[in-house]
């Protein structure tokens, strides 16, 4: 949801119309003669006549007589009244119009008490207190005075302008911002550039949901419809609001003074030490402890930092191309004859997969930490490309480690990385695949800890990587949830995503973990079949162990040696899995299934031919499982599949498999 | 008093430093290791670090990685490494043996089963590269209850707080990783090591073994002057790798190098 903007104190027609076209939600007209922004009834009529539809007109009064207010209401099409004086509630509610009550904030102001007095108001407008001034003061006040929960929508006013709008939204998470002098060049004269800049700043914070001022959000079940509804309930314990800041900040068990930073209310993993139950943790050699502590500190700091979040939001929107669509695959759904299938189109992101959500975030962290060199491991090459891309953009040196086997089967991505200026190192040790690339990247990091930032591409590695990568990827699920509610009017019944390390899956799952009606299904790569031993399905066929800095399900032999994995898709060819998936498996919150190479190819062809979308071989595993699942479900049920990447990179593999010479 | 504590105490009396070789169990073949261990003792070493081969040795450079691969090719494992140590102990009751490796083989065996097996094999210390104090409590307690010294690593970037942590949790000795990097890297800076050792010694009375970057008699001599022990690994394993067709010659070259180190180190104290 978007924070609304009201601009107050228009006197000129052109200025008001301009603001409306810039996207302002409400314009305020001041009927208070001492104000430099006072308008006459005639002026007000001219302005309202010129305004386009859907722009709310608010009339502001300060201790005005009933007669005068009625006169204005009779002659000007006012949508909403704003009382800025000492009007009691009884005086506000006699006009049969919606009203907002302005409150001048002092340390002793009891907002909750006022919300009760003016319980029928459409919002409380909080402004700075000034001993002489009634009406707007243009001064800001201490936002800490605003209670976290309030029974009415909060409209924040006082000293706002384009330089602090984002910050105000992050800190207060109000329903709306109210600005007047902050967008003026001189008293009463609105400045077009400032108006535009202000609205843009609010829009940059577009993913930031307003704080649920007001209402204890509860879910009510209306048939199969499950939506948050507003109720006048005072108990705060059952607040199950799903809002969050753009980044779902990992609290790691800490109680934060930030507001509603967590997406999930009940689920709060990992703990302070990075443990998801028995999984996760910090299993690294001593040399890596200091840089990991440094990273963790930066991560905790910047994910609470409004400027960081705003920059990330802007990058995700303008560079990555978010939000990615949620596409209803109607033809395929009909063909399968069961549930309605929706595809979360991460394949449409810049660089062609979900991987860039994370690399953009980590690269911004690297920049803020003053690191000049980026390293990464990659399997299919998607993460390597996404890393090389952000490194190129920020002018950072980039080295990507890739197993020699993967270098051979994903040569297109190797070339892309080289074009982007990265050095690609083919790793010849061990099984020459993703796990060995990770080993080599860790060795590089140990050697170059001072200037190097290691961008891990999946929800594995030592704490804080599993939580951090998840938080950067959770944008997938947050968008999907909003889009599904908007398109279908309800939550999905099942989410399906492929799991290698598990970053695209956790990105989709995480914002739904508290929504118990939504089934979470991770699809592992069964390769030649789990029973053959040639697969990459640790959750289905492995056991707990420790590798690459965390405890998780792992494919290792009875002596604890990690065994070689197999999958047609390089991105799933990994013997471990993110520790959070291990935890979700053990707790039963998610279920994990597996799909063979052959089945994945069927999924690949099905989506390509039915919907004209060529999926990555990784994502094709999720498609293939959906082909089994959808027919078992009713037609009014919904499956969201994470289409985590596009198939361009797999053309050679596909052609070779099918005996075609390119 | 544990064998390890005893060895360092005895050396201190005569102003000498411990020479601590590292070899990977089962490299280049399983029957090579026990005779090699005895030969090293004869060449004058004081403690033996016995590497447990692992498929993913993340903190090791290419030389020790390949040693692991060679050993694994012969199906070497944690169990078999313990058996080698037990075999060695039959004819040597004085030289401490420290297992050095990664956590997953221990996880696979189970902490308690491992601690019991290590006790039966008369292991003196266990150094698990990827088990920092944060995660080590359970395993450490089980080892200490069996008089096995848990040995921890310190690095050039370790803070005072971490040094204190290792001092509290570890025993036997502390392994100081003298450079930021993997095993076998080659850029040891004596002044840096000396400064760091001063900082470490301010927080612990445990002996400090210094490793990573010790290549020859001269570096061994230099490093010996800075700490209580010198760990040498990749330089020895290079000899094995250079003589894969002739393990006997590898053994001979390793012993020659160790003898030269012994001599150089002892001349420091003289």
PDB file of N, CA, C and O in Angstrom, chain B residues 160-217:
ATOM      1  N   UNK B 160      40.899  -9.014  21.115  1.00  0.00           N
ATOM      2  CA  UNK B 160      41.195  -9.397  22.511  1.00  0.00           C
ATOM      3  C   UNK B 160      40.100 -10.307  23.056  1.00  0.00           C
ATOM      4  O   UNK B 160      40.372 -11.294  23.733  1.00  0.00           O
ATOM      5  N   UNK B 161      38.850  -9.927  22.745  1.00  0.00           N
ATOM      6  CA  UNK B 161      37.721 -10.682  23.246  1.00  0.00           C
ATOM      7  C   UNK B 161      37.788 -12.141  22.788  1.00  0.00           C
ATOM      8  O   UNK B 161      37.510 -13.070  23.553  1.00  0.00           O
ATOM      9  N   UNK B 162      38.185 -12.327  21.535  1.00  0.00           N
ATOM     10  CA  UNK B 162      38.235 -13.698  21.020  1.00  0.00           C
ATOM     11  C   UNK B 162      39.414 -14.464  21.622  1.00  0.00           C
ATOM     12  O   UNK B 162      39.319 -15.659  21.885  1.00  0.00           O
ATOM     13  N   UNK B 163      40.514 -13.771  21.835  1.00  0.00           N
ATOM     14  CA  UNK B 163      41.666 -14.427  22.466  1.00  0.00           C
ATOM     15  C   UNK B 163      41.255 -14.948  23.844  1.00  0.00           C
ATOM     16  O   UNK B 163      41.561 -16.082  24.224  1.00  0.00           O
ATOM     17  N   UNK B 164      40.498 -14.121  24.562  1.00  0.00           N
ATOM     18  CA  UNK B 164      40.038 -14.537  25.897  1.00  0.00           C
ATOM     19  C   UNK B 164      39.103 -15.745  25.791  1.00  0.00           C
ATOM     20  O   UNK B 164      39.128 -16.638  26.635  1.00  0.00           O
ATOM     21  N   UNK B 165      38.276 -15.744  24.762  1.00  0.00           N
ATOM     22  CA  UNK B 165      37.359 -16.856  24.556  1.00  0.00           C
ATOM     23  C   UNK B 165      38.120 -18.176  24.339  1.00  0.00           C
ATOM     24  O   UNK B 165      37.789 -19.207  24.910  1.00  0.00           O
ATOM     25  N   UNK B 166      39.157 -18.104  23.499  1.00  0.00           N
ATOM     26  CA  UNK B 166      39.946 -19.302  23.214  1.00  0.00           C
ATOM     27  C   UNK B 166      40.671 -19.762  24.473  1.00  0.00           C
ATOM     28  O   UNK B 166      40.822 -20.952  24.723  1.00  0.00           O
ATOM     29  N   UNK B 167      41.124 -18.789  25.240  1.00  0.00           N
ATOM     30  CA  UNK B 167      41.838 -19.110  26.472  1.00  0.00           C
ATOM     31  C   UNK B 167      40.910 -19.845  27.431  1.00  0.00           C
ATOM     32  O   UNK B 167      41.300 -20.808  28.084  1.00  0.00           O
ATOM     33  N   UNK B 168      39.660 -19.382  27.496  1.00  0.00           N
ATOM     34  CA  UNK B 168      38.702 -19.976  28.427  1.00  0.00           C
ATOM     35  C   UNK B 168      38.279 -21.382  27.978  1.00  0.00           C
ATOM     36  O   UNK B 168      38.131 -22.279  28.796  1.00  0.00           O
ATOM     37  N   UNK B 169      38.089 -21.533  26.684  1.00  0.00           N
ATOM     38  CA  UNK B 169      37.506 -22.780  26.178  1.00  0.00           C
ATOM     39  C   UNK B 169      38.564 -23.812  25.777  1.00  0.00           C
ATOM     40  O   UNK B 169      38.345 -25.012  25.886  1.00  0.00           O
ATOM     41  N   UNK B 170      39.718 -23.341  25.320  1.00  0.00           N
ATOM     42  CA  UNK B 170      40.730 -24.253  24.803  1.00  0.00           C
ATOM     43  C   UNK B 170      41.690 -24.734  25.878  1.00  0.00           C
ATOM     44  O   UNK B 170      41.735 -24.197  26.980  1.00  0.00           O
ATOM     45  N   UNK B 171      42.459 -25.756  25.540  1.00  0.00           N
ATOM     46  CA  UNK B 171      43.536 -26.199  26.412  1.00  0.00           C
ATOM     47  C   UNK B 171      44.590 -26.879  25.553  1.00  0.00           C
ATOM     48  O   UNK B 171      44.395 -27.041  24.353  1.00  0.00           O
ATOM     49  N   UNK B 172      45.713 -27.245  26.160  1.00  0.00           N
ATOM     50  CA  UNK B 172      46.799 -27.866  25.395  1.00  0.00           C
ATOM     51  C   UNK B 172      47.675 -26.796  24.758  1.00  0.00           C
ATOM     52  O   UNK B 172      48.746 -26.479  25.236  1.00  0.00           O
ATOM     53  N   UNK B 173      47.209 -26.220  23.688  1.00  0.00           N
ATOM     54  CA  UNK B 173      47.854 -25.062  23.087  1.00  0.00           C
ATOM     55  C   UNK B 173      46.847 -24.344  22.193  1.00  0.00           C
ATOM     56  O   UNK B 173      45.736 -24.830  21.967  1.00  0.00           O
ATOM     57  N   UNK B 174      47.247 -23.175  21.715  1.00  0.00           N
ATOM     58  CA  UNK B 174      46.431 -22.452  20.748  1.00  0.00           C
ATOM     59  C   UNK B 174      47.203 -22.419  19.441  1.00  0.00           C
ATOM     60  O   UNK B 174      48.424 -22.240  19.438  1.00  0.00           O
ATOM     61  N   UNK B 175      46.489 -22.629  18.369  1.00  0.00           N
ATOM     62  CA  UNK B 175      47.122 -22.629  17.048  1.00  0.00           C
ATOM     63  C   UNK B 175      46.939 -21.235  16.465  1.00  0.00           C
ATOM     64  O   UNK B 175      45.814 -20.819  16.188  1.00  0.00           O
ATOM     65  N   UNK B 176      48.049 -20.512  16.295  1.00  0.00           N
ATOM     66  CA  UNK B 176      47.947 -19.191  15.701  1.00  0.00           C
ATOM     67  C   UNK B 176      48.164 -19.290  14.191  1.00  0.00           C
ATOM     68  O   UNK B 176      49.238 -19.685  13.719  1.00  0.00           O
ATOM     69  N   UNK B 177      47.139 -18.908  13.432  1.00  0.00           N
ATOM     70  CA  UNK B 177      47.204 -18.888  11.974  1.00  0.00           C
ATOM     71  C   UNK B 177      47.889 -17.583  11.595  1.00  0.00           C
ATOM     72  O   UNK B 177      47.321 -16.516  11.723  1.00  0.00           O
ATOM     73  N   UNK B 178      49.151 -17.693  11.160  1.00  0.00           N
ATOM     74  CA  UNK B 178      49.985 -16.496  11.112  1.00  0.00           C
ATOM     75  C   UNK B 178      49.648 -15.543   9.972  1.00  0.00           C
ATOM     76  O   UNK B 178      50.185 -14.460   9.896  1.00  0.00           O
ATOM     77  N   UNK B 179      48.759 -15.952   9.089  1.00  0.00           N
ATOM     78  CA  UNK B 179      48.411 -15.022   8.013  1.00  0.00           C
ATOM     79  C   UNK B 179      46.976 -15.220   7.578  1.00  0.00           C
ATOM     80  O   UNK B 179      46.364 -16.256   7.823  1.00  0.00           O
ATOM     81  N   UNK B 180      46.425 -14.168   6.969  1.00  0.00           N
ATOM     82  CA  UNK B 180      45.078 -14.277   6.434  1.00  0.00           C
ATOM     83  C   UNK B 180      45.180 -15.040   5.125  1.00  0.00           C
ATOM     84  O   UNK B 180      45.743 -14.557   4.160  1.00  0.00           O
ATOM     85  N   UNK B 181      44.671 -16.234   5.120  1.00  0.00           N
ATOM     86  CA  UNK B 181      44.766 -17.016   3.896  1.00  0.00           C
ATOM     87  C   UNK B 181      44.574 -18.477   4.204  1.00  0.00           C
ATOM     88  O   UNK B 181      44.193 -18.850   5.309  1.00  0.00           O
ATOM     89  N   UNK B 182      44.835 -19.300   3.212  1.00  0.00           N
ATOM     90  CA  UNK B 182      44.689 -20.736   3.384  1.00  0.00           C
ATOM     91  C   UNK B 182      46.047 -21.344   3.694  1.00  0.00           C
ATOM     92  O   UNK B 182      47.075 -20.666   3.596  1.00  0.00           O
ATOM     93  N   UNK B 183      46.062 -22.621   4.052  1.00  0.00           N
ATOM     94  CA  UNK B 183      47.331 -23.283   4.354  1.00  0.00           C
ATOM     95  C   UNK B 183      48.219 -23.286   3.124  1.00  0.00           C
ATOM     96  O   UNK B 183      47.741 -23.379   2.000  1.00  0.00           O
ATOM     97  N   UNK B 184      49.509 -23.154   3.358  1.00  0.00           N
ATOM     98  CA  UNK B 184      50.451 -23.243   2.255  1.00  0.00           C
ATOM     99  C   UNK B 184      50.697 -21.923   1.549  1.00  0.00           C
ATOM    100  O   UNK B 184      51.490 -21.849   0.622  1.00  0.00           O
ATOM    101  N   UNK B 185      50.007 -20.859   1.972  1.00  0.00           N
ATOM    102  CA  UNK B 185      50.256 -19.555   1.362  1.00  0.00           C
ATOM    103  C   UNK B 185      51.621 -19.056   1.811  1.00  0.00           C
ATOM    104  O   UNK B 185      52.192 -19.543   2.781  1.00  0.00           O
ATOM    105  N   UNK B 186      52.163 -18.068   1.116  1.00  0.00           N
ATOM    106  CA  UNK B 186      53.565 -17.785   1.380  1.00  0.00           C
ATOM    107  C   UNK B 186      53.975 -16.369   1.713  1.00  0.00           C
ATOM    108  O   UNK B 186      54.984 -15.893   1.236  1.00  0.00           O
ATOM    109  N   UNK B 187      53.222 -15.680   2.519  1.00  0.00           N
ATOM    110  CA  UNK B 187      53.630 -14.294   2.752  1.00  0.00           C
ATOM    111  C   UNK B 187      53.681 -13.957   4.244  1.00  0.00           C
ATOM    112  O   UNK B 187      52.986 -13.084   4.735  1.00  0.00           O
ATOM    113  N   UNK B 188      54.492 -14.689   4.951  1.00  0.00           N
ATOM    114  CA  UNK B 188      54.615 -14.521   6.392  1.00  0.00           C
ATOM    115  C   UNK B 188      55.388 -13.240   6.719  1.00  0.00           C
ATOM    116  O   UNK B 188      56.462 -13.004   6.195  1.00  0.00           O
ATOM    117  N   UNK B 189      54.790 -12.426   7.593  1.00  0.00           N
ATOM    118  CA  UNK B 189      55.466 -11.195   7.996  1.00  0.00           C
ATOM    119  C   UNK B 189      55.846 -11.290   9.477  1.00  0.00           C
ATOM    120  O   UNK B 189      54.995 -11.263  10.359  1.00  0.00           O
ATOM    121  N   UNK B 190      57.160 -11.419   9.715  1.00  0.00           N
ATOM    122  CA  UNK B 190      57.658 -11.681  11.062  1.00  0.00           C
ATOM    123  C   UNK B 190      57.267 -10.598  12.068  1.00  0.00           C
ATOM    124  O   UNK B 190      56.884 -10.900  13.197  1.00  0.00           O
ATOM    125  N   UNK B 191      57.353  -9.352  11.652  1.00  0.00           N
ATOM    126  CA  UNK B 191      57.026  -8.259  12.566  1.00  0.00           C
ATOM    127  C   UNK B 191      55.560  -8.324  12.982  1.00  0.00           C
ATOM    128  O   UNK B 191      55.229  -8.168  14.162  1.00  0.00           O
ATOM    129  N   UNK B 192      54.695  -8.574  11.999  1.00  0.00           N
ATOM    130  CA  UNK B 192      53.265  -8.681  12.304  1.00  0.00           C
ATOM    131  C   UNK B 192      53.001  -9.810  13.296  1.00  0.00           C
ATOM    132  O   UNK B 192      52.237  -9.662  14.246  1.00  0.00           O
ATOM    133  N   UNK B 193      53.644 -10.941  13.040  1.00  0.00           N
ATOM    134  CA  UNK B 193      53.436 -12.093  13.920  1.00  0.00           C
ATOM    135  C   UNK B 193      53.922 -11.765  15.327  1.00  0.00           C
ATOM    136  O   UNK B 193      53.240 -12.054  16.319  1.00  0.00           O
ATOM    137  N   UNK B 194      55.079 -11.130  15.424  1.00  0.00           N
ATOM    138  CA  UNK B 194      55.632 -10.780  16.739  1.00  0.00           C
ATOM    139  C   UNK B 194      54.681  -9.864  17.496  1.00  0.00           C
ATOM    140  O   UNK B 194      54.418 -10.062  18.691  1.00  0.00           O
ATOM    141  N   UNK B 195      54.136  -8.873  16.799  1.00  0.00           N
ATOM    142  CA  UNK B 195      53.209  -7.940  17.449  1.00  0.00           C
ATOM    143  C   UNK B 195      51.953  -8.652  17.930  1.00  0.00           C
ATOM    144  O   UNK B 195      51.456  -8.409  19.025  1.00  0.00           O
ATOM    145  N   UNK B 196      51.446  -9.536  17.067  1.00  0.00           N
ATOM    146  CA  UNK B 196      50.204 -10.222  17.409  1.00  0.00           C
ATOM    147  C   UNK B 196      50.438 -11.157  18.600  1.00  0.00           C
ATOM    148  O   UNK B 196      49.601 -11.253  19.500  1.00  0.00           O
ATOM    149  N   UNK B 197      51.595 -11.821  18.597  1.00  0.00           N
ATOM    150  CA  UNK B 197      51.886 -12.748  19.694  1.00  0.00           C
ATOM    151  C   UNK B 197      51.921 -12.021  21.036  1.00  0.00           C
ATOM    152  O   UNK B 197      51.471 -12.545  22.050  1.00  0.00           O
ATOM    153  N   UNK B 198      52.430 -10.794  20.994  1.00  0.00           N
ATOM    154  CA  UNK B 198      52.472 -10.002  22.216  1.00  0.00           C
ATOM    155  C   UNK B 198      51.054  -9.757  22.736  1.00  0.00           C
ATOM    156  O   UNK B 198      50.766  -9.895  23.924  1.00  0.00           O
ATOM    157  N   UNK B 199      50.164  -9.435  21.792  1.00  0.00           N
ATOM    158  CA  UNK B 199      48.762  -9.198  22.158  1.00  0.00           C
ATOM    159  C   UNK B 199      48.135 -10.487  22.703  1.00  0.00           C
ATOM    160  O   UNK B 199      47.418 -10.470  23.708  1.00  0.00           O
ATOM    161  N   UNK B 200      48.409 -11.603  22.041  1.00  0.00           N
ATOM    162  CA  UNK B 200      47.821 -12.868  22.472  1.00  0.00           C
ATOM    163  C   UNK B 200      48.321 -13.263  23.853  1.00  0.00           C
ATOM    164  O   UNK B 200      47.553 -13.630  24.738  1.00  0.00           O
ATOM    165  N   UNK B 201      49.627 -13.128  24.036  1.00  0.00           N
ATOM    166  CA  UNK B 201      50.241 -13.544  25.312  1.00  0.00           C
ATOM    167  C   UNK B 201      49.711 -12.719  26.489  1.00  0.00           C
ATOM    168  O   UNK B 201      49.782 -13.157  27.637  1.00  0.00           O
ATOM    169  N   UNK B 202      49.210 -11.544  26.189  1.00  0.00           N
ATOM    170  CA  UNK B 202      48.658 -10.708  27.264  1.00  0.00           C
ATOM    171  C   UNK B 202      47.367 -11.299  27.811  1.00  0.00           C
ATOM    172  O   UNK B 202      46.920 -10.939  28.893  1.00  0.00           O
ATOM    173  N   UNK B 203      46.752 -12.195  27.046  1.00  0.00           N
ATOM    174  CA  UNK B 203      45.451 -12.710  27.454  1.00  0.00           C
ATOM    175  C   UNK B 203      45.426 -14.205  27.743  1.00  0.00           C
ATOM    176  O   UNK B 203      44.394 -14.731  28.143  1.00  0.00           O
ATOM    177  N   UNK B 204      46.530 -14.882  27.483  1.00  0.00           N
ATOM    178  CA  UNK B 204      46.498 -16.327  27.730  1.00  0.00           C
ATOM    179  C   UNK B 204      47.884 -16.829  28.144  1.00  0.00           C
ATOM    180  O   UNK B 204      48.902 -16.288  27.720  1.00  0.00           O
ATOM    181  N   UNK B 205      47.853 -17.864  28.970  1.00  0.00           N
ATOM    182  CA  UNK B 205      49.118 -18.494  29.345  1.00  0.00           C
ATOM    183  C   UNK B 205      49.298 -19.798  28.568  1.00  0.00           C
ATOM    184  O   UNK B 205      50.294 -20.489  28.724  1.00  0.00           O
ATOM    185  N   UNK B 206      48.300 -20.136  27.724  1.00  0.00           N
ATOM    186  CA  UNK B 206      48.432 -21.351  26.921  1.00  0.00           C
ATOM    187  C   UNK B 206      49.589 -21.195  25.941  1.00  0.00           C
ATOM    188  O   UNK B 206      49.842 -20.106  25.441  1.00  0.00           O
ATOM    189  N   UNK B 207      50.304 -22.296  25.657  1.00  0.00           N
ATOM    190  CA  UNK B 207      51.356 -22.225  24.645  1.00  0.00           C
ATOM    191  C   UNK B 207      50.746 -21.874  23.287  1.00  0.00           C
ATOM    192  O   UNK B 207      49.609 -22.248  23.001  1.00  0.00           O
ATOM    193  N   UNK B 208      51.531 -21.179  22.464  1.00  0.00           N
ATOM    194  CA  UNK B 208      51.047 -20.790  21.140  1.00  0.00           C
ATOM    195  C   UNK B 208      51.879 -21.495  20.071  1.00  0.00           C
ATOM    196  O   UNK B 208      53.089 -21.305  19.980  1.00  0.00           O
ATOM    197  N   UNK B 209      51.197 -22.307  19.263  1.00  0.00           N
ATOM    198  CA  UNK B 209      51.840 -22.890  18.095  1.00  0.00           C
ATOM    199  C   UNK B 209      51.536 -21.997  16.899  1.00  0.00           C
ATOM    200  O   UNK B 209      50.407 -21.561  16.727  1.00  0.00           O
ATOM    201  N   UNK B 210      52.570 -21.708  16.116  1.00  0.00           N
ATOM    202  CA  UNK B 210      52.357 -20.813  14.976  1.00  0.00           C
ATOM    203  C   UNK B 210      52.443 -21.609  13.679  1.00  0.00           C
ATOM    204  O   UNK B 210      53.414 -22.329  13.450  1.00  0.00           O
ATOM    205  N   UNK B 211      51.433 -21.455  12.852  1.00  0.00           N
ATOM    206  CA  UNK B 211      51.432 -22.181  11.593  1.00  0.00           C
ATOM    207  C   UNK B 211      51.037 -21.313  10.429  1.00  0.00           C
ATOM    208  O   UNK B 211      50.793 -20.119  10.593  1.00  0.00           O
ATOM    209  N   UNK B 212      50.967 -21.878   9.263  1.00  0.00           N
ATOM    210  CA  UNK B 212      50.675 -21.235   7.979  1.00  0.00           C
ATOM    211  C   UNK B 212      51.904 -20.452   7.528  1.00  0.00           C
ATOM    212  O   UNK B 212      52.264 -19.445   8.116  1.00  0.00           O
ATOM    213  N   UNK B 213      52.553 -20.891   6.497  1.00  0.00           N
ATOM    214  CA  UNK B 213      53.655 -20.108   5.932  1.00  0.00           C
ATOM    215  C   UNK B 213      55.042 -20.556   6.387  1.00  0.00           C
ATOM    216  O   UNK B 213      56.034 -19.931   6.026  1.00  0.00           O
ATOM    217  N   UNK B 214      55.120 -21.644   7.188  1.00  0.00           N
ATOM    218  CA  UNK B 214      56.448 -22.147   7.585  1.00  0.00           C
ATOM    219  C   UNK B 214      56.923 -23.119   6.502  1.00  0.00           C
ATOM    220  O   UNK B 214      56.281 -24.128   6.245  1.00  0.00           O
ATOM    221  N   UNK B 215      58.049 -22.792   5.892  1.00  0.00           N
ATOM    222  CA  UNK B 215      58.454 -23.529   4.693  1.00  0.00           C
ATOM    223  C   UNK B 215      59.756 -24.309   4.835  1.00  0.00           C
ATOM    224  O   UNK B 215      59.941 -25.358   4.238  1.00  0.00           O
ATOM    225  N   UNK B 216      60.694 -23.719   5.612  1.00  0.00           N
ATOM    226  CA  UNK B 216      62.033 -24.304   5.653  1.00  0.00           C
ATOM    227  C   UNK B 216      62.675 -24.039   7.012  1.00  0.00           C
ATOM    228  O   UNK B 216      62.037 -23.481   7.907  1.00  0.00           O
ATOM    229  N   UNK B 217      63.906 -24.456   7.141  1.00  0.00           N
ATOM    230  CA  UNK B 217      64.594 -24.330   8.424  1.00  0.00           C
ATOM    231  C   UNK B 217      64.650 -22.877   8.885  1.00  0.00           C
ATOM    232  O   UNK B 217      64.475 -22.568  10.068  1.00  0.00           O
TER     233      UNK B 217
END
